Short mmCIF file of C-alpha atoms in Angstrom, two decimals:
data_model
loop_
_atom_site.label_atom_id
_atom_site.label_comp_id
_atom_site.label_asym_id
_atom_site.label_seq_id
_atom_site.Cartn_x
_atom_site.Cartn_y
_atom_site.Cartn_z
CA MET A 1 11.41 -0.50 -5.96
CA PRO A 2 13.30 -1.21 -2.72
CA ASP A 3 12.31 -4.17 -0.53
CA THR A 4 10.99 -2.53 2.61
CA GLU A 5 11.43 -5.75 4.55
CA LYS A 6 15.17 -5.32 4.07
CA THR A 7 15.85 -1.67 3.36
CA PRO A 8 13.46 0.94 4.77
CA PRO A 9 12.60 3.73 2.36
CA ALA A 10 14.37 7.02 2.86
CA ALA A 11 12.22 9.59 4.59
CA SER A 12 12.19 13.27 3.76
CA ASP A 13 14.76 15.54 5.36
CA THR A 14 12.33 16.62 8.07
CA GLU A 15 10.81 13.24 8.96
CA ILE A 16 12.42 11.07 11.61
CA GLU A 17 11.03 7.54 11.43
CA THR A 18 13.77 5.43 13.05
CA LEU A 19 15.94 5.73 16.15
CA GLU A 20 18.97 5.79 13.89
CA GLU A 21 17.62 8.87 12.09
CA PHE A 22 16.84 10.45 15.47
CA ASP A 23 20.40 9.87 16.70
CA THR A 24 21.86 11.34 13.52
CA VAL A 25 19.77 14.51 13.73
CA VAL A 26 20.49 14.97 17.43
CA GLU A 27 24.22 14.58 16.82
CA GLN A 28 24.11 17.08 13.95
CA ALA A 29 22.20 19.52 16.14
CA ALA A 30 24.72 19.12 18.95
CA ARG A 31 27.62 19.65 16.55
CA ALA A 32 25.97 22.73 15.07
CA GLY A 33 25.50 24.22 18.51
CA ARG A 34 29.11 23.84 19.66
CA ALA A 35 31.11 27.04 19.65
CA ASP A 36 34.19 25.27 18.28
CA HIS A 37 32.31 23.79 15.31
CA PRO A 38 29.46 26.15 14.42
CA ASP A 39 27.41 25.05 11.41
CA PRO A 40 25.07 27.81 10.23
CA THR A 41 23.32 25.42 7.78
CA THR A 42 22.13 23.00 10.49
CA PRO A 43 19.68 24.00 13.23
CA ALA A 44 21.02 23.64 16.75
CA GLY A 45 17.88 21.71 17.72
CA LEU A 46 15.04 19.67 16.25
CA ALA A 47 13.12 22.64 14.85
CA GLY A 48 11.14 21.68 11.75
CA HIS A 49 11.48 17.92 12.27
CA ARG A 50 8.57 15.50 12.58
CA VAL A 51 9.36 12.55 14.83
CA GLN A 52 7.01 9.73 13.88
CA SER A 53 5.81 6.90 16.09
CA LEU A 54 9.05 6.09 17.92
CA ASP A 55 9.68 4.68 21.38
CA LEU A 56 11.95 7.42 22.70
CA THR A 57 12.22 6.14 26.25
CA PRO A 58 15.83 5.01 25.61
CA ARG A 59 16.59 8.53 24.31
CA THR A 60 15.56 10.45 27.45
CA PRO A 61 19.03 12.02 27.96
CA ALA A 62 19.03 13.29 24.36
CA LEU A 63 15.55 14.78 24.74
CA LEU A 64 16.53 16.51 27.98
CA THR A 65 19.63 18.10 26.44
CA THR A 66 18.40 18.95 22.93
CA ASP A 67 16.33 21.98 22.02
CA THR A 68 13.05 20.59 20.65
CA ALA A 69 11.29 23.91 20.03
CA GLY A 70 9.49 23.84 16.69
CA ALA A 71 9.52 20.03 16.45
CA VAL A 72 6.42 17.83 16.15
CA PHE A 73 6.22 14.47 17.92
CA LEU A 74 3.60 12.12 16.46
CA GLY A 75 2.67 9.20 18.69
CA CYS A 76 6.09 8.91 20.33
CA VAL A 77 6.48 7.16 23.69
CA MET A 78 8.50 9.28 26.15
CA GLU A 79 9.35 9.24 29.84
CA PRO A 80 7.22 11.76 31.78
CA GLU A 81 10.14 14.09 32.47
CA ALA A 82 11.16 14.07 28.80
CA ALA A 83 7.60 14.69 27.66
CA ALA A 84 7.25 17.61 30.08
CA LYS A 85 10.51 19.15 28.89
CA VAL A 86 9.59 18.75 25.21
CA ARG A 87 6.27 20.48 25.78
CA ALA A 88 7.98 23.22 27.77
CA ASP A 89 10.32 23.80 24.81
CA GLY A 90 7.28 24.55 22.68
CA ALA A 91 7.21 21.34 20.64
CA LEU A 92 3.85 20.07 19.43
CA VAL A 93 3.15 16.64 20.90
CA PHE A 94 0.49 14.21 19.63
CA PRO A 95 0.59 11.46 22.26
CA PRO A 96 0.09 7.76 21.53
CA VAL A 97 -3.53 6.63 21.61
CA PRO A 98 -4.00 3.61 23.88
CA HIS A 99 -6.04 0.50 23.13
CA LEU A 100 -6.03 0.86 19.34
CA PRO A 101 -5.31 -2.17 17.13
CA PHE A 102 -3.38 0.13 14.72
CA ASP A 103 -0.91 3.00 14.95
CA PRO A 104 -2.44 6.17 13.47
CA TYR A 105 0.96 7.88 13.26
CA ARG A 106 2.86 5.05 11.58
CA GLY A 107 5.89 6.01 9.53
CA ALA A 108 6.01 3.00 7.18
CA LEU A 109 3.68 0.78 5.20
CA TYR A 110 2.43 -2.52 6.57
CA SER A 111 4.09 -5.84 5.88
CA PRO A 112 2.08 -9.06 5.52
CA ALA A 113 3.65 -10.39 8.72
CA GLU A 114 2.46 -7.32 10.63
CA LEU A 115 -1.14 -7.44 9.43
CA PHE A 116 -1.40 -11.21 9.92
CA GLU A 117 0.43 -11.40 13.25
CA GLY A 118 -1.22 -14.08 15.39
CA LEU A 119 -2.65 -15.95 12.40
CA ALA A 120 -1.81 -19.25 14.08
CA SER A 121 -4.58 -18.49 16.58
CA GLY A 122 -7.05 -17.58 13.85
CA TYR A 123 -7.47 -14.63 11.51
CA GLU A 124 -9.98 -13.02 13.86
CA ARG A 125 -7.16 -12.24 16.29
CA THR A 126 -4.86 -10.55 13.79
CA PRO A 127 -4.29 -6.77 13.71
CA ASP A 128 -5.98 -6.70 10.31
CA ALA A 129 -9.22 -8.25 11.59
CA LEU A 130 -9.15 -6.23 14.82
CA SER A 131 -8.68 -2.97 12.90
CA TYR A 132 -11.66 -3.79 10.71
CA ALA A 133 -13.76 -4.57 13.78
CA TRP A 134 -12.73 -1.21 15.30
CA SER A 135 -13.67 0.61 12.10
CA GLN A 136 -17.07 -1.07 12.07
CA ARG A 137 -17.73 -0.08 15.69
CA THR A 138 -16.76 3.55 15.15
CA ARG A 139 -17.85 4.27 11.58
CA THR A 140 -21.41 5.28 12.42
CA ASP A 141 -21.09 6.53 15.99
CA GLY A 142 -20.49 10.14 14.95
CA ASP A 143 -17.42 10.42 17.18
CA ILE A 144 -15.11 13.08 15.74
CA PHE A 145 -12.15 11.59 17.61
CA SER A 146 -12.53 8.26 15.81
CA SER A 147 -12.92 9.92 12.42
CA MET A 148 -9.84 12.05 13.15
CA LEU A 149 -7.81 8.93 13.97
CA ARG A 150 -8.88 7.30 10.70
CA SER A 151 -7.88 10.42 8.76
CA ILE A 152 -4.50 10.74 10.49
CA HIS A 153 -3.77 7.06 9.83
CA ASP A 154 -4.68 7.29 6.15
CA ASP A 155 -2.59 10.43 5.66
CA ALA A 156 0.40 8.72 7.31
CA VAL A 157 -0.05 5.74 4.99
CA SER A 158 -0.18 8.02 1.93
CA ASP A 159 3.01 9.73 3.05
CA ALA A 160 4.79 6.38 3.47
CA LEU A 161 3.50 5.20 0.08
CA ASP A 162 4.83 8.29 -1.66
CA GLU A 163 8.23 7.79 -0.03
CA LEU A 164 8.32 4.19 -1.21
CA LEU A 165 7.42 4.91 -4.83
CA VAL A 166 9.80 7.78 -5.54
CA GLY A 167 11.20 7.18 -9.05
CA ALA A 168 9.24 3.94 -9.58
CA ARG A 169 7.43 3.05 -12.81
CA VAL A 170 4.15 1.77 -11.43
CA VAL A 171 1.65 -0.36 -13.34
CA GLY A 172 -1.67 -0.94 -11.64
CA VAL A 173 -3.39 -4.30 -12.07
CA MET A 174 -7.11 -4.22 -11.27
CA GLY A 175 -9.55 -7.08 -11.17
CA GLY A 176 -12.18 -8.84 -9.12
CA HIS A 177 -11.76 -10.58 -5.78
CA ALA A 178 -13.81 -13.57 -6.92
CA MET A 179 -11.11 -15.01 -9.21
CA ALA A 180 -10.26 -18.32 -7.54
CA ARG A 181 -6.86 -19.88 -7.05
CA GLY A 182 -6.38 -22.92 -9.24
CA THR A 183 -8.11 -21.42 -12.29
CA ASP A 184 -6.56 -20.54 -15.62
CA GLU A 185 -7.61 -16.92 -15.07
CA TYR A 186 -5.71 -16.77 -11.78
CA LYS A 187 -2.61 -18.24 -13.41
CA GLY A 188 -2.86 -15.73 -16.26
CA ALA A 189 -2.99 -12.82 -13.81
CA ALA A 190 0.01 -14.23 -11.95
CA VAL A 191 2.01 -14.56 -15.17
CA LEU A 192 1.08 -10.96 -16.00
CA GLY A 193 2.41 -9.76 -12.65
CA ARG A 194 5.62 -11.70 -13.16
CA THR A 195 6.09 -10.33 -16.68
CA LEU A 196 5.59 -6.74 -15.54
CA ALA A 197 7.96 -7.14 -12.60
CA ARG A 198 10.65 -8.69 -14.77
CA ALA A 199 10.27 -5.75 -17.16
CA GLY A 200 11.22 -3.39 -14.34
CA PHE A 201 7.76 -2.16 -13.35
CA THR A 202 6.45 -1.94 -9.82
CA VAL A 203 3.18 -3.88 -9.72
CA ALA A 204 0.46 -2.21 -7.65
CA THR A 205 -2.92 -3.80 -6.96
CA GLY A 206 -5.92 -3.27 -4.75
CA GLY A 207 -4.17 -5.64 -2.37
CA GLY A 208 -7.02 -8.10 -1.90
CA PRO A 209 -7.76 -11.67 -3.01
CA GLY A 210 -8.48 -12.97 -6.51
CA ALA A 211 -6.94 -11.15 -9.45
CA MET A 212 -5.17 -8.77 -7.08
CA GLU A 213 -3.46 -11.55 -5.16
CA ALA A 214 -2.52 -13.29 -8.40
CA ALA A 215 -0.73 -10.21 -9.76
CA ASN A 216 1.13 -9.68 -6.47
CA LEU A 217 2.05 -13.37 -6.44
CA GLY A 218 3.47 -13.04 -9.95
CA ALA A 219 5.65 -10.12 -8.89
CA TYR A 220 6.79 -12.14 -5.86
CA ALA A 221 7.74 -15.00 -8.19
CA ALA A 222 9.71 -12.80 -10.60
CA PRO A 223 13.22 -13.51 -9.22
CA PHE A 224 12.73 -17.29 -9.32
CA ASP A 225 12.72 -19.67 -12.29
CA ASP A 226 9.42 -20.22 -14.06
CA ALA A 227 8.84 -23.58 -12.35
CA MET A 228 8.51 -21.86 -8.98
CA LEU A 229 5.29 -20.13 -10.00
CA ASP A 230 3.78 -23.39 -11.22
CA SER A 231 4.61 -25.05 -7.90
CA ALA A 232 3.27 -22.12 -5.91
CA LEU A 233 0.02 -22.15 -7.88
CA GLU A 234 -0.40 -25.84 -7.16
CA LEU A 235 0.14 -25.29 -3.45
CA LEU A 236 -2.27 -22.35 -3.31
CA GLY A 237 -4.88 -24.30 -5.23
CA THR A 238 -5.53 -26.40 -2.14
CA GLU A 239 -7.29 -23.34 -0.65
CA PRO A 240 -9.05 -21.77 -3.65
CA SER A 241 -10.82 -18.94 -1.83
CA PHE A 242 -10.79 -16.88 1.36
CA ARG A 243 -14.27 -18.25 1.92
CA PRO A 244 -15.12 -20.07 4.11
CA SER A 245 -11.82 -19.67 6.01
CA VAL A 246 -9.55 -16.64 5.75
CA SER A 247 -7.18 -18.38 8.15
CA ARG A 248 -6.57 -21.39 5.89
CA TRP A 249 -6.43 -19.18 2.79
CA ALA A 250 -3.78 -16.93 4.35
CA ARG A 251 -1.76 -19.80 5.81
CA ALA A 252 -1.38 -21.29 2.32
CA ALA A 253 0.10 -17.99 1.13
CA PHE A 254 2.55 -17.85 4.01
CA GLU A 255 3.53 -21.43 3.25
CA VAL A 256 4.54 -20.26 -0.22
CA ARG A 257 6.51 -17.36 1.26
CA THR A 258 8.28 -19.72 3.66
CA LYS A 259 9.13 -22.25 0.95
CA TRP A 260 10.42 -19.52 -1.39
CA PRO A 261 11.65 -16.65 0.80
CA ARG A 262 12.94 -13.29 -0.41
CA GLY A 263 10.63 -12.97 -3.40
CA GLY A 264 10.14 -9.94 -5.59
CA THR A 265 8.54 -6.72 -4.42
CA SER A 266 5.17 -5.19 -5.19
CA VAL A 267 2.55 -3.00 -3.56
CA GLY A 268 -0.94 -3.79 -2.31
CA ILE A 269 -3.38 -0.97 -1.57
CA PRO A 270 -6.43 -2.52 0.14
CA THR A 271 -9.06 -1.00 2.42
CA TRP A 272 -10.87 -1.88 5.63
CA PHE A 273 -13.99 -0.48 3.97
CA TYR A 274 -14.26 -3.87 2.29
CA GLY A 275 -13.68 -5.84 5.47
CA HIS A 276 -14.93 -9.04 3.91
CA GLU A 277 -11.86 -8.97 1.64
CA PRO A 278 -8.64 -9.71 3.55
CA PRO A 279 -5.33 -8.38 2.21
CA ASN A 280 -3.13 -10.82 0.34
CA ALA A 281 0.26 -11.85 1.66
CA PHE A 282 2.27 -11.46 -1.56
CA ALA A 283 2.52 -7.67 -1.68
CA ASN A 284 5.52 -7.02 0.53
CA SER A 285 4.43 -3.39 1.07
CA ILE A 286 0.79 -2.87 2.01
CA ALA A 287 -0.84 0.57 2.14
CA LYS A 288 -4.11 -0.22 3.87
CA TYR A 289 -6.67 2.55 4.25
CA PHE A 290 -9.87 3.13 6.18
CA ALA A 291 -11.31 5.47 3.52
CA ASN A 292 -11.98 3.63 0.27
CA ALA A 293 -12.25 6.82 -1.80
CA THR A 294 -8.75 7.87 -0.70
CA ARG A 295 -7.45 4.42 -1.46
CA GLU A 296 -9.06 4.19 -4.91
CA ASP A 297 -7.85 7.58 -6.09
CA GLY A 298 -4.40 7.06 -4.60
CA LEU A 299 -3.91 3.69 -6.27
CA LEU A 300 -4.85 4.96 -9.70
CA ALA A 301 -3.01 8.27 -9.37
CA ARG A 302 0.22 6.45 -8.51
CA SER A 303 -0.07 4.05 -11.48
CA ASN A 304 2.05 6.38 -13.60
CA ALA A 305 2.97 3.74 -16.21
CA GLY A 306 -0.59 2.59 -16.87
CA VAL A 307 -3.30 0.28 -15.60
CA VAL A 308 -4.37 -3.20 -16.70
CA PHE A 309 -8.01 -4.03 -15.96
CA LEU A 310 -8.75 -7.73 -15.65
CA PRO A 311 -12.34 -9.01 -15.59
CA GLY A 312 -14.22 -7.81 -12.54
CA ALA A 313 -17.57 -6.53 -11.38
CA ALA A 314 -18.78 -3.24 -9.89
CA GLY A 315 -15.52 -2.37 -8.15
CA THR A 316 -13.44 -2.82 -11.29
CA VAL A 317 -15.95 -0.87 -13.40
CA GLN A 318 -15.70 1.96 -10.89
CA GLU A 319 -11.90 1.86 -11.14
CA ILE A 320 -12.02 2.04 -14.93
CA PHE A 321 -13.96 5.29 -14.88
CA ASP A 322 -12.08 6.67 -11.87
CA ASN A 323 -9.02 6.32 -14.08
CA ALA A 324 -10.73 7.51 -17.25
CA THR A 325 -11.83 10.80 -15.70
CA PRO A 326 -8.37 12.36 -15.18
CA ASN A 327 -7.31 10.95 -18.56
CA PHE A 328 -10.34 12.62 -20.17
CA TYR A 329 -9.63 16.00 -18.58
CA GLU A 330 -5.84 15.52 -18.57
CA SER A 331 -5.88 16.73 -14.99
CA ARG A 332 -2.78 14.63 -14.20
CA GLY A 333 -1.01 15.55 -17.41
CA THR A 334 -0.63 13.25 -20.40
CA PRO A 335 -3.18 10.39 -20.27
CA THR A 336 -1.77 7.12 -18.98
CA PRO A 337 -2.32 3.76 -20.74
CA MET A 338 -5.45 1.75 -19.96
CA VAL A 339 -5.61 -1.89 -21.09
CA LEU A 340 -8.87 -3.82 -20.68
CA VAL A 341 -8.51 -7.62 -20.79
CA ASP A 342 -11.23 -10.01 -22.08
CA ARG A 343 -13.21 -8.65 -25.01
CA ALA A 344 -16.36 -10.62 -24.24
CA HIS A 345 -16.43 -9.46 -20.64
CA TRP A 346 -16.01 -5.75 -21.37
CA THR A 347 -18.24 -5.63 -24.48
CA GLU A 348 -20.99 -8.13 -23.60
CA SER A 349 -21.13 -9.06 -19.92
CA LEU A 350 -20.35 -5.54 -18.70
CA PRO A 351 -20.18 -3.34 -21.85
CA THR A 352 -17.74 -0.82 -20.45
CA TRP A 353 -15.50 -0.64 -23.51
CA PRO A 354 -17.99 1.11 -25.85
CA LEU A 355 -18.54 3.88 -23.30
CA LEU A 356 -14.80 4.24 -22.74
CA GLN A 357 -14.29 4.52 -26.49
CA ALA A 358 -17.02 7.15 -26.74
CA LEU A 359 -15.41 9.21 -23.98
CA ALA A 360 -12.00 8.98 -25.62
CA LYS A 361 -13.13 9.95 -29.11
CA ASP A 362 -11.21 12.91 -30.54
CA ARG A 363 -9.19 13.27 -27.34
CA PRO A 364 -5.54 12.42 -26.59
CA MET A 365 -6.69 9.55 -24.36
CA ALA A 366 -7.95 7.72 -27.47
CA ALA A 367 -4.35 6.74 -28.20
CA ARG A 368 -3.94 5.44 -24.64
CA ILE A 369 -6.72 2.84 -24.42
CA ALA A 370 -6.79 -0.74 -25.69
CA LEU A 371 -8.99 -3.83 -25.48
CA VAL A 372 -7.33 -7.25 -25.75
CA ASP A 373 -8.70 -10.78 -25.76
CA SER A 374 -6.31 -12.43 -23.32
CA VAL A 375 -4.09 -11.47 -20.42
CA SER A 376 -1.01 -12.63 -22.35
CA GLU A 377 -1.54 -9.72 -24.76
CA ALA A 378 -1.62 -7.07 -22.03
CA PRO A 379 2.14 -6.40 -21.67
CA ASP A 380 2.57 -5.77 -25.41
CA ALA A 381 -0.52 -3.56 -25.46
CA LEU A 382 0.82 -1.59 -22.52
CA ALA A 383 4.13 -1.11 -24.27
CA ARG A 384 2.42 -0.02 -27.48
CA LEU A 385 0.27 2.57 -25.70
CA SER A 386 3.30 3.96 -23.89
CA ARG A 387 5.15 4.95 -27.07
#
């Protein structure tokens, strides 16, 4: 998977998400429209293109001289004369929405630095916390405009996530947020993430604290020697939980990132629905959603190489059966591997495994489920189920 902090993912042919892409398309359109160099395969304007969340004020001359009929501008900033001309051409313009703590038309996933900007002044002032506060204020007010903004944002995030994961072998790692830094369980989840990343998989988690953070941390540690992870775990152990202070918890993670920059890549897919759970800073690409149902289904659907379920509570149980349902009906094709970790947890504490076995009986998914005692067994079980 590419590192989006270094190399932005390629957009589709019709999406323009950077000024460089805009300049290229405008130049191609100009070349196609010249009588001395006609190009019948390239439109002479921006017809069919979607220009996403760009500040186009430096490109006013290009907008004034390029045919924009049939284009769509999503949240782009333009000079008044350029905006008037674009509308007169017949382009569809969705203007920026002022005073929002998030961009509903964004063309890329979030980075940890973006969501935690301003952390030095306290987590409550970060875009992540402000976006959650906005969602809480608007969730029950019945305002269709607010619900539309949430939907547009989540669709833009899904589009960016799909662009990022083209061709990737994705393994989802699910587990509870309560798993504390400094515990053997947290270390085991981190080693699992590192093992999967070193095997060439893209690790995807729910993007929150606990087991999710540990797996993203392991993927981040993959390029370094094994001692790095031990040192990082020791450093993080000074702030075991995001309670009582998200600020201190997050700062410890950024201290690790600063001490060991340019770590491995992974994906976090959290939600503002669970606002009490902040995103973790070790997934370099973060697809954060307002709608939890969209987030849950999207995370599992994109885990095309299987899912490992670490011990968790209600949320993890829900994820197990959200994943089991398409495997049962084969609605996404051949069932994908499901590995449940910790026999006692899934047969005694929360006896999910017997029900999963009963569902799988006499179906192809029976050959794609496994229960193991320890997290160290999960990679081999995953490989076995994938054959």
